[in-house]
């Protein structure tokens, strides 16, 4: 089999990462800036992930007033975020986003909602189509930021996009740094999280850790999500091949402390315990993580099944693996890995 050119492999890998990087669980701006929605009910429903109720309220508002820009954008986000694996809902969200941006071209939230929808779609696209969509995504984030310069989500997502993409398709570390420097005084925490991503892209792990630890704990959902994702990324660097389990443990510990209702910290701590040869403690932590918010974002049952197998509990491992395969939100590549486990278990 002929090996593809190195530049093609690299480009494909970066586009895949880009598509994942722009995924967000919700669009929210930091407390010192304007919220996404002026309507308090929309804002509360979105912030707490109550997308079914958000959809219902948005539909009701649009029925009463088809020109309601906030309701139009709220419907886009509700359709897109309730189940990002549902292609039909994503397409419905895309059509609604088109209506929103065409009907309200000067309203930032319409462009933000459209960007969120396109980002989620890109994850499910083939590589070629995803690459063709990068320019549109970048334009949507730029337009959002132009209309609302204080938008936390637009600024951070645009910076991440610049950092993730190779130069041949519009990547630019310089432009990401410009986005950071523009708000260094006015929005210091926004600037800091962008510096976290800049350090990550440069694989400057010590600098990344220092910037992360300097961020102030916040209740803002968008910032918490950024901190969570960056912390998990850095911890994985230390966890991989047992590079520095103590540092990984410390980072997961900060998540447990600052975001105790999220699964991320416990899931990471469980992986450390498994790496340390403590399967019983790892299993306990995995089970606790399964019951917390955000558990679907991590392959908990995959890791739990591995740990049970390592312990020799094949019967329980089989049950966990079957549960993982039945999870519609599990990544196809991981499902295939678990199917191989099940084949061996009989």
XYZ file of N, CA and C in Angstrom, residues 136-306:
513
model
N -16.057 29.277 5.666
C -17.376 29.743 6.097
C -17.444 29.864 7.610
N -16.857 28.892 8.292
C -16.853 28.936 9.750
C -16.083 30.156 10.248
N -14.930 30.361 9.660
C -14.104 31.504 10.059
C -14.843 32.817 9.820
N -15.540 32.920 8.696
C -16.287 34.138 8.389
C -17.406 34.382 9.400
N -18.062 33.308 9.831
C -19.145 33.454 10.809
C -18.626 33.955 12.147
N -17.500 33.406 12.608
C -16.936 33.872 13.870
C -16.447 35.315 13.744
N -15.849 35.659 12.604
C -15.397 37.036 12.384
C -16.574 38.008 12.386
N -17.642 37.615 11.719
C -18.815 38.471 11.659
C -19.418 38.655 13.042
N -19.490 37.593 13.809
C -20.007 37.687 15.184
C -19.184 38.670 15.996
N -17.871 38.549 15.899
C -16.979 39.411 16.673
C -17.051 40.861 16.213
N -17.226 41.070 14.910
C -17.356 42.432 14.394
C -18.614 43.101 14.926
N -19.688 42.325 15.020
C -20.949 42.860 15.510
C -20.986 42.977 17.026
N -20.250 42.107 17.725
C -20.205 42.119 19.186
C -18.764 41.879 19.636
N -17.948 42.946 19.690
C -16.519 42.799 20.021
C -16.241 42.205 21.396
N -17.222 42.226 22.309
C -16.997 41.658 23.636
C -17.364 40.183 23.722
N -17.743 39.584 22.607
C -18.155 38.181 22.621
C -16.999 37.263 23.020
N -17.127 36.653 24.168
C -16.119 35.702 24.644
C -16.014 34.516 23.691
N -17.155 33.931 23.359
C -17.163 32.724 22.527
C -16.568 32.976 21.156
N -16.979 34.056 20.498
C -16.471 34.333 19.158
C -14.972 34.571 19.169
N -14.483 35.331 20.139
C -13.050 35.643 20.190
C -12.223 34.378 20.462
N -12.640 33.586 21.417
C -11.867 32.397 21.776
C -11.945 31.342 20.675
N -13.133 31.121 20.123
C -13.260 30.116 19.070
C -12.506 30.524 17.807
N -12.517 31.805 17.487
C -11.766 32.266 16.320
C -10.268 32.096 16.551
N -9.809 32.413 17.753
C -8.390 32.222 18.077
C -8.003 30.753 17.969
N -8.844 29.868 18.488
C -8.565 28.428 18.415
C -8.522 27.944 16.965
N -9.405 28.508 16.150
C -9.426 28.123 14.745
C -8.132 28.553 14.053
N -7.700 29.778 14.308
C -6.442 30.251 13.733
C -5.277 29.348 14.157
N -5.277 28.948 15.426
C -4.176 28.141 15.951
C -4.188 26.718 15.416
N -5.366 26.182 15.218
C -5.496 24.783 14.843
C -5.220 24.530 13.372
N -5.638 25.457 12.529
C -5.490 25.255 11.095
C -4.064 25.511 10.619
N -3.602 24.758 9.650
C -2.311 25.073 9.033
C -2.434 26.334 8.188
N -1.331 26.992 7.930
C -1.338 28.250 7.193
C -1.967 28.152 5.826
N -1.857 26.997 5.176
C -2.380 26.833 3.818
C -3.889 26.972 3.739
N -4.585 26.798 4.876
C -6.036 26.968 4.864
C -6.484 28.050 5.849
N -5.599 29.005 6.114
C -5.994 30.177 6.892
C -5.568 30.214 8.336
N -4.742 29.268 8.760
C -4.258 29.292 10.128
C -3.269 30.424 10.337
N -3.189 30.949 11.542
C -2.281 32.059 11.810
C -2.102 32.267 13.301
N -0.928 31.911 13.802
C -0.634 32.174 15.216
C -0.605 33.665 15.481
N -0.125 34.435 14.519
C -0.058 35.885 14.668
C -1.439 36.479 14.887
N -2.428 36.031 14.110
C -3.783 36.558 14.271
C -4.407 36.132 15.592
N -4.076 34.938 16.040
C -4.562 34.502 17.353
C -3.983 35.395 18.445
N -2.727 35.719 18.324
C -2.079 36.597 19.314
C -2.671 38.001 19.277
N -3.070 38.455 18.096
C -3.701 39.768 17.984
C -5.057 39.773 18.696
N -5.789 38.681 18.567
C -7.070 38.575 19.271
C -6.860 38.618 20.781
N -5.788 38.010 21.255
C -5.460 38.014 22.684
C -5.057 39.397 23.160
N -4.146 40.048 22.435
C -3.620 41.340 22.879
C -4.687 42.427 22.869
N -5.686 42.285 22.000
C -6.733 43.299 21.893
C -7.588 43.404 23.154
N -7.643 42.342 23.950
C -8.487 42.362 25.153
C -7.680 42.099 26.425
N -6.366 42.217 26.326
C -5.526 41.901 27.485
C -5.868 42.776 28.690
N -6.223 44.031 28.435
C -6.563 44.943 29.535
C -8.046 44.926 29.858
N -8.879 44.890 28.823
C -10.321 44.990 29.042
C -10.973 43.679 29.469
N -10.437 42.557 28.990
C -10.991 41.238 29.334
C -9.824 40.288 29.650
N -9.181 40.497 30.790
C -7.960 39.739 31.092
C -8.128 38.229 31.135
N -9.276 37.739 31.601
C -9.467 36.292 31.671
C -9.687 35.689 30.274
N -10.346 36.452 29.419
C -10.505 36.012 28.032
C -9.133 35.912 27.373
N -8.308 36.947 27.593
C -6.955 36.944 27.028
C -6.148 35.767 27.568
N -6.320 35.477 28.837
C -5.534 34.394 29.443
C -5.899 33.033 28.858
N -7.187 32.786 28.650
C -7.560 31.475 28.101
C -7.067 31.343 26.661
N -6.998 32.452 25.935
C -6.409 32.393 24.593
C -4.919 32.077 24.695
N -4.241 32.648 25.689
C -2.812 32.332 25.884
C -2.624 30.858 26.249
N -3.574 30.295 26.965
C -3.536 28.847 27.263
C -3.506 28.053 25.960
N -4.361 28.421 25.033
C -4.430 27.710 23.756
C -3.187 27.965 22.899
N -2.651 29.174 22.971
C -1.422 29.474 22.228
C -0.274 28.613 22.745
N -0.169 28.501 24.057
C 0.883 27.665 24.655
C 0.674 26.192 24.296
N -0.578 25.746 24.273
C -0.867 24.357 23.919
C -0.437 24.057 22.495
N -0.733 24.980 21.593
C -0.369 24.775 20.199
C 1.145 24.682 20.027
N 1.869 25.442 20.837
C 3.339 25.432 20.774
C 3.942 24.307 21.614
N 3.075 23.508 22.267
C 3.510 22.434 23.154
C 4.422 22.943 24.271
N 4.122 24.131 24.731
C 4.835 24.722 25.865
C 4.017 24.393 27.123
N 4.208 23.162 27.589
C 3.320 22.630 28.613
C 3.438 23.361 29.947
N 4.627 23.730 30.339
C 4.803 24.446 31.613
C 4.106 25.797 31.570
N 4.231 26.500 30.443
C 3.572 27.799 30.299
C 2.053 27.625 30.270
N 1.600 26.602 29.585
C 0.171 26.325 29.530
C -0.385 26.067 30.932
N 0.350 25.275 31.703
C -0.093 24.965 33.063
C -0.129 26.214 33.927
N 0.877 27.067 33.797
C 0.936 28.289 34.599
C -0.251 29.209 34.291
N -0.573 29.339 33.004
C -1.706 30.188 32.619
C -3.028 29.592 33.112
N -3.153 28.279 33.012
C -4.371 27.622 33.483
C -4.577 27.831 34.979
N -3.530 27.617 35.736
C -3.641 27.727 37.191
C -3.892 29.161 37.640
N -3.530 30.136 36.773
C -3.734 31.546 37.117
C -5.154 32.017 36.843
N -5.925 31.222 36.087
C -7.308 31.602 35.806
C -8.143 31.548 37.080
N -8.971 32.542 37.265
C -9.820 32.585 38.447
C -11.023 31.658 38.263
N -11.405 30.912 39.293
C -12.614 30.085 39.199
C -13.817 30.959 38.853
N -14.697 30.438 38.030
C -15.849 31.215 37.575
C -17.071 30.320 37.463
N -18.222 30.935 37.503
C -19.470 30.207 37.293
C -19.923 30.279 35.844
N -19.201 31.034 35.031
C -19.581 31.187 33.632
C -19.377 29.879 32.874
N -20.417 29.405 32.233
C -20.378 28.086 31.589
C -19.363 28.004 30.467
N -19.264 29.055 29.649
C -18.348 29.008 28.512
C -16.895 28.962 28.966
N -16.557 29.786 29.955
C -15.182 29.778 30.456
C -14.871 28.461 31.165
N -15.799 27.950 31.931
C -15.591 26.671 32.613
C -15.336 25.549 31.614
N -16.062 25.599 30.492
C -15.861 24.592 29.451
C -14.465 24.694 28.850
N -14.024 25.922 28.598
C -12.678 26.118 28.051
C -11.608 25.613 29.025
N -11.776 25.941 30.286
C -10.820 25.497 31.307
C -10.818 23.980 31.410
N -11.993 23.406 31.382
C -12.118 21.948 31.495
C -11.420 21.246 30.334
N -11.696 21.707 29.111
C -11.102 21.067 27.946
C -9.580 21.224 27.928
N -9.103 22.421 28.265
C -7.657 22.654 28.256
C -6.962 21.842 29.344
N -7.594 21.762 30.512
C -7.007 20.985 31.606
C -6.930 19.510 31.243
N -7.985 19.002 30.633
C -7.986 17.590 30.212
C -6.923 17.342 29.144
N -6.742 18.293 28.243
C -5.726 18.157 27.200
C -4.329 18.090 27.814
N -4.039 19.002 28.744
C -2.718 19.028 29.364
C -2.495 17.801 30.244
N -3.502 17.424 31.008
C -3.369 16.255 31.881
C -3.084 14.998 31.076
N -3.693 14.906 29.897
C -3.475 13.735 29.048
C -2.023 13.664 28.574
N -1.413 14.808 28.369
C 0.013 14.836 27.994
C 0.841 14.182 29.091
N 0.532 14.522 30.333
C 1.281 13.964 31.460
C 0.904 12.505 31.735
N -0.357 12.159 31.436
C -0.824 10.792 31.685
C -0.258 9.796 30.677
N -0.098 10.248 29.437
C 0.324 9.354 28.367
C 1.661 8.695 28.671
N 1.665 7.375 28.582
C 2.873 6.570 28.824
C 3.467 6.807 30.215
N 2.593 7.245 31.162
C 3.071 7.465 32.524
C 4.112 8.547 32.628
N 4.027 9.535 31.752
C 5.055 10.595 31.690
C 5.229 11.319 33.021
N 4.121 11.747 33.624
C 4.194 12.410 34.931
C 2.821 12.276 35.587
N 2.590 11.132 36.221
C 1.282 10.855 36.800
C 0.936 11.806 37.933
N 1.946 12.283 38.646
C 1.683 13.216 39.752
C 1.100 14.531 39.228
N 1.656 15.026 38.122
C 1.133 16.266 37.539
C -0.272 16.046 36.978
N -0.474 14.910 36.346
C -1.810 14.602 35.826
C -2.820 14.565 36.965
N -2.435 13.905 38.041
C -3.322 13.805 39.207
C -3.642 15.182 39.764
N -2.648 16.056 39.811
C -2.861 17.405 40.347
C -3.843 18.192 39.479
N -3.701 18.074 38.175
C -4.597 18.789 37.269
C -6.028 18.263 37.379
N -6.173 16.948 37.418
C -7.514 16.387 37.589
C -8.104 16.813 38.932
N -7.243 16.951 39.920
C -7.696 17.394 41.237
C -8.253 18.801 41.212
N -7.658 19.691 40.401
C -8.183 21.056 40.312
C -9.585 21.058 39.706
N -9.824 20.155 38.769
C -11.162 20.069 38.188
C -12.168 19.533 39.200
N -11.752 18.551 39.984
C -12.653 18.031 41.015
C -13.001 19.113 42.026
N -12.025 19.952 42.335
C -12.245 21.026 43.302
C -13.114 22.148 42.732
N -12.798 22.600 41.510
C -13.458 23.766 40.937
C -14.747 23.437 40.201
N -14.862 22.201 39.697
C -16.054 21.807 38.948
C -16.531 20.440 39.445
N -16.931 20.359 40.716
C -17.253 19.061 41.337
C -18.449 18.345 40.726
N -19.309 19.050 40.040
C -20.488 18.416 39.442
C -20.236 17.893 38.039
N -19.019 18.095 37.535
C -18.653 17.625 36.195
C -17.885 16.309 36.285
N -18.047 15.467 35.271
C -17.429 14.141 35.272
C -15.930 14.173 34.996
N -15.442 15.231 34.371
C -14.066 15.273 33.865
C -13.012 14.931 34.916
N -13.073 15.612 36.058
C -12.041 15.420 37.076
C -11.984 14.001 37.603
N -13.139 13.426 37.906
C -13.185 12.056 38.421
C -12.767 11.044 37.363
N -13.179 11.278 36.124
C -12.782 10.388 35.035
C -11.257 10.379 34.903
N -10.647 11.556 34.926
C -9.193 11.634 34.836
C -8.506 10.985 36.020
N -9.037 11.239 37.221
C -8.448 10.646 38.425
C -8.522 9.124 38.366
N -9.621 8.603 37.812
C -9.766 7.152 37.662
C -8.703 6.594 36.721
N -8.417 7.310 35.659
C -7.394 6.856 34.720
C -6.016 6.826 35.373
N -5.756 7.801 36.218
C -4.481 7.808 36.933
C -4.391 6.590 37.845
N -5.466 6.301 38.567
C -5.455 5.144 39.467
C -5.255 3.841 38.693
N -5.868 3.750 37.516
C -5.678 2.560 36.678
C -4.219 2.449 36.254
N -3.615 3.576 35.898
C -2.208 3.587 35.485
C -1.284 3.226 36.633
N -1.709 3.536 37.853
C -0.910 3.230 39.043
C -1.106 1.788 39.521
N -1.957 1.041 38.830
C -2.202 -0.341 39.235
C -3.140 -0.470 40.407
N -4.084 0.468 40.519
C -5.073 0.446 41.595
C -6.473 0.277 40.988
N -6.796 -0.909 40.466
C -8.054 -1.088 39.729
C -9.313 -0.851 40.557
N -9.309 -1.253 41.824
C -10.517 -1.085 42.645
C -10.866 0.393 42.814
N -9.844 1.217 43.086
C -10.078 2.651 43.232
C -10.473 3.262 41.889
N -9.846 2.808 40.811
C -10.190 3.314 39.478
C -11.646 3.000 39.150
N -12.073 1.783 39.435
C -13.455 1.379 39.153
C -14.436 2.232 39.951
N -14.115 2.481 41.205
C -14.981 3.304 42.063
C -15.133 4.709 41.478
N -14.024 5.275 41.036
C -14.046 6.640 40.487
C -14.756 6.687 39.135
N -14.539 5.681 38.297
C -15.246 5.634 37.014
C -16.756 5.601 37.240
N -17.199 4.791 38.187
C -18.634 4.667 38.457
C -19.203 5.989 38.970
N -18.445 6.676 39.800
C -18.901 7.983 40.283
C -18.972 8.983 39.139
N -17.982 8.948 38.239
C -17.943 9.886 37.112
C -19.144 9.686 36.182
N -19.588 8.431 36.022
C -20.710 8.131 35.124
C -21.986 8.869 35.507
N -22.117 9.226 36.774
C -23.354 9.834 37.254
C -23.338 11.363 37.190
N -22.223 11.927 36.744
C -22.085 13.382 36.764
C -22.321 14.006 35.391
N -22.504 15.318 35.392
C -22.720 16.063 34.150
C -21.513 15.933 33.229
N -21.787 15.850 31.947
C -20.708 15.783 30.974
C -20.106 14.413 30.792
N -20.689 13.396 31.419
C -20.118 12.044 31.346
C -20.075 11.526 29.911
N -21.037 11.929 29.093
C -21.083 11.443 27.711
C -19.898 11.927 26.874
N -19.204 12.942 27.351
C -18.068 13.482 26.593
C -16.833 12.593 26.699
N -16.854 11.626 27.608
C -15.671 10.789 27.848
C -16.024 9.310 27.712
N -15.093 8.505 27.215
C -15.358 7.065 27.041
C -15.213 6.308 28.355
N -16.064 6.660 29.305
C -15.932 6.104 30.652
C -16.091 4.580 30.641
N -17.118 4.104 29.949
C -17.333 2.652 29.935
C -16.214 1.910 29.215
N -15.616 2.539 28.227
C -14.468 1.925 27.551
C -13.326 1.710 28.531
N -12.998 2.751 29.284
C -11.903 2.662 30.261
C -12.275 1.758 31.435
N -13.532 1.816 31.826
C -13.993 0.957 32.915
C -13.904 -0.504 32.500
N -14.303 -0.795 31.270
C -14.204 -2.171 30.767
C -12.771 -2.652 30.727
N -11.854 -1.788 30.282
C -10.426 -2.137 30.269
C -9.935 -2.467 31.677
